[in-house]
């Protein structure tokens, strides 16, 4: 090989090596500065589910606390859940948990065949309603007699409000507690219930906010 050809081949090898090094550095830089989807994605909290005969309890969760990050001992926790009935007409008669001193059920409790009851937790609570312990029937008044018997929201969904009262210990996110739903005909079913995901917007100063890289 002549000297000019040798020099040309050497220059080509140097150019190829430099290009390869540049690509490697660029890839390393992208990898170091890139935030992957799994770095920022918050895993959804799956609620407790179960069934007894033809009644299904779906996605049962405690509403995320309106203040603070957990439920303290002695506090009350509203429940979010869907109760779906594919069997004969039935009725929710009681809700209980060994981690609560009592539970209250308000609103609609009947479960006709092919229908569902929706509990929306804190958002569904209204200050004009008076809690009634489960297992006790509220005596009708003149006002309640004139009111419609079915409790429905604007979407036509039948609503029930369920609250666990007097929690016997602190309940924190990630912990599940057993909650039992008792129906008049189908019987009872116990599901493990977690605290729902915090959906409140967070500011940069919030302790739970994501930190910059």
PDB file of C-alpha atoms in Angstrom:
ATOM      1  CA  UNK A   1       0.000   0.000   0.000  1.00  0.00           C
ATOM      2  CA  UNK A   2       1.377   3.437  -0.951  1.00  0.00           C
ATOM      3  CA  UNK A   3       1.911   6.134   1.715  1.00  0.00           C
ATOM      4  CA  UNK A   4      -1.090   8.291   0.535  1.00  0.00           C
ATOM      5  CA  UNK A   5      -3.381   5.262   0.656  1.00  0.00           C
ATOM      6  CA  UNK A   6      -2.058   4.341   4.149  1.00  0.00           C
ATOM      7  CA  UNK A   7      -2.724   7.847   5.464  1.00  0.00           C
ATOM      8  CA  UNK A   8      -6.220   7.859   3.975  1.00  0.00           C
ATOM      9  CA  UNK A   9      -7.086   4.505   5.623  1.00  0.00           C
ATOM     10  CA  UNK A  10      -5.763   5.767   8.989  1.00  0.00           C
ATOM     11  CA  UNK A  11      -7.906   8.916   8.768  1.00  0.00           C
ATOM     12  CA  UNK A  12     -11.006   6.819   8.029  1.00  0.00           C
ATOM     13  CA  UNK A  13     -10.373   4.683  11.107  1.00  0.00           C
ATOM     14  CA  UNK A  14      -9.983   7.785  13.298  1.00  0.00           C
ATOM     15  CA  UNK A  15     -13.237   9.279  11.971  1.00  0.00           C
ATOM     16  CA  UNK A  16     -15.115   6.014  12.611  1.00  0.00           C
ATOM     17  CA  UNK A  17     -13.774   5.795  16.162  1.00  0.00           C
ATOM     18  CA  UNK A  18     -14.715   9.411  16.897  1.00  0.00           C
ATOM     19  CA  UNK A  19     -18.244   8.889  15.604  1.00  0.00           C
ATOM     20  CA  UNK A  20     -18.657   5.773  17.727  1.00  0.00           C
ATOM     21  CA  UNK A  21     -17.444   7.601  20.828  1.00  0.00           C
ATOM     22  CA  UNK A  22     -19.831  10.501  20.165  1.00  0.00           C
ATOM     23  CA  UNK A  23     -22.826   8.182  19.856  1.00  0.00           C
ATOM     24  CA  UNK A  24     -21.901   6.415  23.093  1.00  0.00           C
ATOM     25  CA  UNK A  25     -21.538   9.737  24.962  1.00  0.00           C
ATOM     26  CA  UNK A  26     -24.863  10.996  23.576  1.00  0.00           C
ATOM     27  CA  UNK A  27     -26.659   7.835  24.627  1.00  0.00           C
ATOM     28  CA  UNK A  28     -25.152   8.002  28.100  1.00  0.00           C
ATOM     29  CA  UNK A  29     -26.229  11.632  28.450  1.00  0.00           C
ATOM     30  CA  UNK A  30     -29.798  10.854  27.375  1.00  0.00           C
ATOM     31  CA  UNK A  31     -29.954   7.948  29.777  1.00  0.00           C
ATOM     32  CA  UNK A  32     -28.672  10.047  32.679  1.00  0.00           C
ATOM     33  CA  UNK A  33     -31.090  12.919  32.093  1.00  0.00           C
ATOM     34  CA  UNK A  34     -34.182  11.019  31.013  1.00  0.00           C
ATOM     35  CA  UNK A  35     -37.057  10.446  33.434  1.00  0.00           C
ATOM     36  CA  UNK A  36     -38.770   7.199  32.583  1.00  0.00           C
ATOM     37  CA  UNK A  37     -42.509   6.688  32.863  1.00  0.00           C
ATOM     38  CA  UNK A  38     -42.067   4.375  35.834  1.00  0.00           C
ATOM     39  CA  UNK A  39     -40.158   7.100  37.705  1.00  0.00           C
ATOM     40  CA  UNK A  40     -43.162   9.421  37.793  1.00  0.00           C
ATOM     41  CA  UNK A  41     -46.119   7.082  37.436  1.00  0.00           C
ATOM     42  CA  UNK A  42     -48.040   6.454  40.664  1.00  0.00           C
ATOM     43  CA  UNK A  43     -49.370   2.938  41.004  1.00  0.00           C
ATOM     44  CA  UNK A  44     -53.135   2.799  41.300  1.00  0.00           C
ATOM     45  CA  UNK A  45     -54.536   1.468  44.535  1.00  0.00           C
ATOM     46  CA  UNK A  46     -56.714  -1.581  44.005  1.00  0.00           C
ATOM     47  CA  UNK A  47     -59.724  -1.747  46.299  1.00  0.00           C
ATOM     48  CA  UNK A  48     -60.972  -4.866  48.004  1.00  0.00           C
ATOM     49  CA  UNK A  49     -63.385  -7.117  46.135  1.00  0.00           C
ATOM     50  CA  UNK A  50     -65.418 -10.182  46.989  1.00  0.00           C
ATOM     51  CA  UNK A  51     -68.794 -11.794  46.475  1.00  0.00           C
ATOM     52  CA  UNK A  52     -71.493 -13.694  48.277  1.00  0.00           C
ATOM     53  CA  UNK A  53     -74.011 -15.627  46.175  1.00  0.00           C
ATOM     54  CA  UNK A  54     -75.006 -13.223  43.384  1.00  0.00           C
ATOM     55  CA  UNK A  55     -73.882  -9.992  45.081  1.00  0.00           C
ATOM     56  CA  UNK A  56     -70.454  -8.570  44.236  1.00  0.00           C
ATOM     57  CA  UNK A  57     -68.490  -6.095  46.339  1.00  0.00           C
ATOM     58  CA  UNK A  58     -66.218  -4.152  44.018  1.00  0.00           C
ATOM     59  CA  UNK A  59     -63.269  -1.813  44.630  1.00  0.00           C
ATOM     60  CA  UNK A  60     -63.913  -1.156  48.328  1.00  0.00           C
ATOM     61  CA  UNK A  61     -61.620   1.573  49.658  1.00  0.00           C
ATOM     62  CA  UNK A  62     -61.467   4.109  52.460  1.00  0.00           C
ATOM     63  CA  UNK A  63     -61.533   7.640  51.078  1.00  0.00           C
ATOM     64  CA  UNK A  64     -58.136   9.329  51.354  1.00  0.00           C
ATOM     65  CA  UNK A  65     -58.146  11.525  54.508  1.00  0.00           C
ATOM     66  CA  UNK A  66     -59.290  15.100  53.897  1.00  0.00           C
ATOM     67  CA  UNK A  67     -56.555  16.313  56.248  1.00  0.00           C
ATOM     68  CA  UNK A  68     -53.261  14.622  56.975  1.00  0.00           C
ATOM     69  CA  UNK A  69     -51.957  11.440  55.429  1.00  0.00           C
ATOM     70  CA  UNK A  70     -53.648   8.778  57.604  1.00  0.00           C
ATOM     71  CA  UNK A  71     -56.656   8.062  59.809  1.00  0.00           C
ATOM     72  CA  UNK A  72     -55.859   8.497  63.486  1.00  0.00           C
ATOM     73  CA  UNK A  73     -57.192   6.270  66.237  1.00  0.00           C
ATOM     74  CA  UNK A  74     -60.737   7.296  67.166  1.00  0.00           C
ATOM     75  CA  UNK A  75     -61.479   9.022  63.851  1.00  0.00           C
ATOM     76  CA  UNK A  76     -64.086   8.099  61.228  1.00  0.00           C
ATOM     77  CA  UNK A  77     -63.416   6.903  57.684  1.00  0.00           C
ATOM     78  CA  UNK A  78     -65.938   7.024  54.811  1.00  0.00           C
ATOM     79  CA  UNK A  79     -66.033   4.085  52.441  1.00  0.00           C
ATOM     80  CA  UNK A  80     -66.025   3.990  48.645  1.00  0.00           C
ATOM     81  CA  UNK A  81     -67.517   0.845  47.133  1.00  0.00           C
ATOM     82  CA  UNK A  82     -69.856  -0.571  44.497  1.00  0.00           C
ATOM     83  CA  UNK A  83     -72.353  -3.269  45.501  1.00  0.00           C
ATOM     84  CA  UNK A  84     -73.798  -5.048  42.456  1.00  0.00           C
ATOM     85  CA  UNK A  85     -76.659  -7.547  42.601  1.00  0.00           C
ATOM     86  CA  UNK A  86     -77.222 -10.095  39.840  1.00  0.00           C
ATOM     87  CA  UNK A  87     -79.519 -12.312  41.901  1.00  0.00           C
ATOM     88  CA  UNK A  88     -82.815 -11.889  43.724  1.00  0.00           C
ATOM     89  CA  UNK A  89     -83.853  -8.641  45.381  1.00  0.00           C
ATOM     90  CA  UNK A  90     -81.828  -8.010  48.510  1.00  0.00           C
ATOM     91  CA  UNK A  91     -80.835  -5.336  51.023  1.00  0.00           C
ATOM     92  CA  UNK A  92     -77.656  -4.194  52.756  1.00  0.00           C
ATOM     93  CA  UNK A  93     -78.380  -4.565  56.478  1.00  0.00           C
ATOM     94  CA  UNK A  94     -75.024  -4.080  58.190  1.00  0.00           C
ATOM     95  CA  UNK A  95     -71.390  -3.081  57.706  1.00  0.00           C
ATOM     96  CA  UNK A  96     -68.758  -3.796  60.350  1.00  0.00           C
ATOM     97  CA  UNK A  97     -65.030  -4.081  60.948  1.00  0.00           C
ATOM     98  CA  UNK A  98     -62.955  -5.271  63.911  1.00  0.00           C
ATOM     99  CA  UNK A  99     -60.945  -2.060  63.445  1.00  0.00           C
ATOM    100  CA  UNK A 100     -63.963   0.202  64.054  1.00  0.00           C
ATOM    101  CA  UNK A 101     -66.247   0.576  67.045  1.00  0.00           C
ATOM    102  CA  UNK A 102     -69.288   0.969  64.780  1.00  0.00           C
ATOM    103  CA  UNK A 103     -70.394   1.730  61.245  1.00  0.00           C
ATOM    104  CA  UNK A 104     -73.205   3.877  59.888  1.00  0.00           C
ATOM    105  CA  UNK A 105     -75.156   3.375  56.678  1.00  0.00           C
ATOM    106  CA  UNK A 106     -77.216   6.201  55.170  1.00  0.00           C
ATOM    107  CA  UNK A 107     -79.191   6.647  51.986  1.00  0.00           C
ATOM    108  CA  UNK A 108     -80.409   3.746  49.853  1.00  0.00           C
ATOM    109  CA  UNK A 109     -79.875   0.214  51.162  1.00  0.00           C
ATOM    110  CA  UNK A 110     -82.179  -1.893  48.970  1.00  0.00           C
ATOM    111  CA  UNK A 111     -80.590  -3.897  46.170  1.00  0.00           C
ATOM    112  CA  UNK A 112     -83.181  -4.942  43.596  1.00  0.00           C
ATOM    113  CA  UNK A 113     -82.074  -7.567  41.103  1.00  0.00           C
ATOM    114  CA  UNK A 114     -79.892  -6.157  38.328  1.00  0.00           C
ATOM    115  CA  UNK A 115     -79.014  -2.962  40.185  1.00  0.00           C
ATOM    116  CA  UNK A 116     -76.016  -1.556  42.061  1.00  0.00           C
ATOM    117  CA  UNK A 117     -75.388   0.703  45.040  1.00  0.00           C
ATOM    118  CA  UNK A 118     -72.575   3.244  44.829  1.00  0.00           C
ATOM    119  CA  UNK A 119     -70.789   4.686  47.860  1.00  0.00           C
ATOM    120  CA  UNK A 120     -68.597   7.671  46.989  1.00  0.00           C
ATOM    121  CA  UNK A 121     -67.043   8.277  50.384  1.00  0.00           C
ATOM    122  CA  UNK A 122     -66.436  11.801  51.654  1.00  0.00           C
ATOM    123  CA  UNK A 123     -67.765  13.448  48.489  1.00  0.00           C
ATOM    124  CA  UNK A 124     -71.209  11.909  48.974  1.00  0.00           C
ATOM    125  CA  UNK A 125     -71.651  12.972  52.604  1.00  0.00           C
ATOM    126  CA  UNK A 126     -74.157  15.764  53.223  1.00  0.00           C
ATOM    127  CA  UNK A 127     -74.278  17.687  56.522  1.00  0.00           C
ATOM    128  CA  UNK A 128     -78.087  17.513  56.686  1.00  0.00           C
ATOM    129  CA  UNK A 129     -78.110  13.736  56.951  1.00  0.00           C
ATOM    130  CA  UNK A 130     -78.018  12.123  60.363  1.00  0.00           C
ATOM    131  CA  UNK A 131     -76.011   8.939  60.732  1.00  0.00           C
ATOM    132  CA  UNK A 132     -77.915   5.818  61.723  1.00  0.00           C
ATOM    133  CA  UNK A 133     -76.096   2.804  63.179  1.00  0.00           C
ATOM    134  CA  UNK A 134     -76.348  -0.225  60.935  1.00  0.00           C
ATOM    135  CA  UNK A 135     -78.992  -2.715  61.937  1.00  0.00           C
ATOM    136  CA  UNK A 136     -81.341   0.028  63.137  1.00  0.00           C
ATOM    137  CA  UNK A 137     -84.181   1.344  61.011  1.00  0.00           C
ATOM    138  CA  UNK A 138     -84.811   5.073  60.925  1.00  0.00           C
ATOM    139  CA  UNK A 139     -88.347   6.069  61.841  1.00  0.00           C
ATOM    140  CA  UNK A 140     -89.978   8.059  59.016  1.00  0.00           C
ATOM    141  CA  UNK A 141     -90.830  11.710  59.618  1.00  0.00           C
ATOM    142  CA  UNK A 142     -93.294  13.933  57.808  1.00  0.00           C
ATOM    143  CA  UNK A 143     -90.489  15.330  55.654  1.00  0.00           C
ATOM    144  CA  UNK A 144     -88.919  11.958  54.892  1.00  0.00           C
ATOM    145  CA  UNK A 145     -92.304  10.443  54.047  1.00  0.00           C
ATOM    146  CA  UNK A 146     -92.818  13.072  51.371  1.00  0.00           C
ATOM    147  CA  UNK A 147     -89.314  12.598  49.977  1.00  0.00           C
ATOM    148  CA  UNK A 148     -88.531   9.989  47.297  1.00  0.00           C
ATOM    149  CA  UNK A 149     -87.537   6.651  48.762  1.00  0.00           C
ATOM    150  CA  UNK A 150     -84.674   6.119  46.308  1.00  0.00           C
ATOM    151  CA  UNK A 151     -81.432   8.043  46.811  1.00  0.00           C
ATOM    152  CA  UNK A 152     -80.005   8.765  43.360  1.00  0.00           C
ATOM    153  CA  UNK A 153     -77.315  11.146  42.148  1.00  0.00           C
ATOM    154  CA  UNK A 154     -77.443  13.269  39.005  1.00  0.00           C
ATOM    155  CA  UNK A 155     -76.269  10.321  36.890  1.00  0.00           C
ATOM    156  CA  UNK A 156     -79.168   8.180  38.091  1.00  0.00           C
ATOM    157  CA  UNK A 157     -76.934   5.964  40.213  1.00  0.00           C
ATOM    158  CA  UNK A 158     -78.346   4.744  43.509  1.00  0.00           C
ATOM    159  CA  UNK A 159     -76.239   5.962  46.425  1.00  0.00           C
ATOM    160  CA  UNK A 160     -75.417   4.693  49.885  1.00  0.00           C
ATOM    161  CA  UNK A 161     -73.088   6.367  52.376  1.00  0.00           C
ATOM    162  CA  UNK A 162     -71.030   4.086  54.614  1.00  0.00           C
ATOM    163  CA  UNK A 163     -68.733   5.321  57.385  1.00  0.00           C
ATOM    164  CA  UNK A 164     -66.532   3.409  59.829  1.00  0.00           C
ATOM    165  CA  UNK A 165     -66.579   5.194  63.195  1.00  0.00           C
ATOM    166  CA  UNK A 166     -64.186   5.087  66.149  1.00  0.00           C
ATOM    167  CA  UNK A 167     -61.193   3.452  64.469  1.00  0.00           C
ATOM    168  CA  UNK A 168     -59.324   1.356  67.029  1.00  0.00           C
ATOM    169  CA  UNK A 169     -55.864   2.124  65.641  1.00  0.00           C
ATOM    170  CA  UNK A 170     -54.104   4.388  63.153  1.00  0.00           C
ATOM    171  CA  UNK A 171     -54.820   3.383  59.548  1.00  0.00           C
ATOM    172  CA  UNK A 172     -52.108   4.414  57.099  1.00  0.00           C
ATOM    173  CA  UNK A 173     -51.820   4.107  53.284  1.00  0.00           C
ATOM    174  CA  UNK A 174     -50.650   0.645  52.288  1.00  0.00           C
ATOM    175  CA  UNK A 175     -52.481  -1.021  55.187  1.00  0.00           C
ATOM    176  CA  UNK A 176     -55.690  -2.975  54.596  1.00  0.00           C
ATOM    177  CA  UNK A 177     -58.407  -3.695  57.150  1.00  0.00           C
ATOM    178  CA  UNK A 178     -61.173  -6.315  56.971  1.00  0.00           C
ATOM    179  CA  UNK A 179     -64.663  -4.915  56.390  1.00  0.00           C
ATOM    180  CA  UNK A 180     -67.745  -7.149  56.429  1.00  0.00           C
ATOM    181  CA  UNK A 181     -70.865  -6.431  54.368  1.00  0.00           C
ATOM    182  CA  UNK A 182     -74.011  -8.231  55.501  1.00  0.00           C
ATOM    183  CA  UNK A 183     -77.014  -8.644  53.202  1.00  0.00           C
ATOM    184  CA  UNK A 184     -80.509  -9.690  54.211  1.00  0.00           C
ATOM    185  CA  UNK A 185     -80.733 -12.756  51.947  1.00  0.00           C
ATOM    186  CA  UNK A 186     -77.283 -13.383  50.485  1.00  0.00           C
ATOM    187  CA  UNK A 187     -75.486 -13.339  53.820  1.00  0.00           C
ATOM    188  CA  UNK A 188     -72.146 -11.692  54.488  1.00  0.00           C
ATOM    189  CA  UNK A 189     -68.767 -11.276  52.840  1.00  0.00           C
ATOM    190  CA  UNK A 190     -65.525  -9.833  54.229  1.00  0.00           C
ATOM    191  CA  UNK A 191     -63.044  -7.968  52.032  1.00  0.00           C
ATOM    192  CA  UNK A 192     -59.675  -6.357  52.729  1.00  0.00           C
ATOM    193  CA  UNK A 193     -60.012  -2.593  52.337  1.00  0.00           C
ATOM    194  CA  UNK A 194     -57.094  -0.159  51.746  1.00  0.00           C
ATOM    195  CA  UNK A 195     -56.981   3.628  51.768  1.00  0.00           C
ATOM    196  CA  UNK A 196     -57.641   5.046  48.303  1.00  0.00           C
ATOM    197  CA  UNK A 197     -55.002   6.908  46.328  1.00  0.00           C
ATOM    198  CA  UNK A 198     -54.479  10.583  47.167  1.00  0.00           C
ATOM    199  CA  UNK A 199     -55.924  12.492  44.206  1.00  0.00           C
ATOM    200  CA  UNK A 200     -55.489  15.989  45.660  1.00  0.00           C
ATOM    201  CA  UNK A 201     -53.126  18.212  43.607  1.00  0.00           C
ATOM    202  CA  UNK A 202     -49.746  18.779  45.224  1.00  0.00           C
ATOM    203  CA  UNK A 203     -47.634  21.922  45.170  1.00  0.00           C
ATOM    204  CA  UNK A 204     -43.805  22.038  45.000  1.00  0.00           C
ATOM    205  CA  UNK A 205     -43.676  22.686  48.739  1.00  0.00           C
ATOM    206  CA  UNK A 206     -45.675  19.577  49.635  1.00  0.00           C
ATOM    207  CA  UNK A 207     -43.598  16.838  51.338  1.00  0.00           C
ATOM    208  CA  UNK A 208     -45.018  14.219  48.978  1.00  0.00           C
ATOM    209  CA  UNK A 209     -44.119  16.121  45.809  1.00  0.00           C
ATOM    210  CA  UNK A 210     -41.639  14.620  43.414  1.00  0.00           C
ATOM    211  CA  UNK A 211     -38.128  15.984  43.844  1.00  0.00           C
ATOM    212  CA  UNK A 212     -36.146  17.314  40.942  1.00  0.00           C
ATOM    213  CA  UNK A 213     -33.338  15.262  39.423  1.00  0.00           C
TER     214      UNK A 213
END
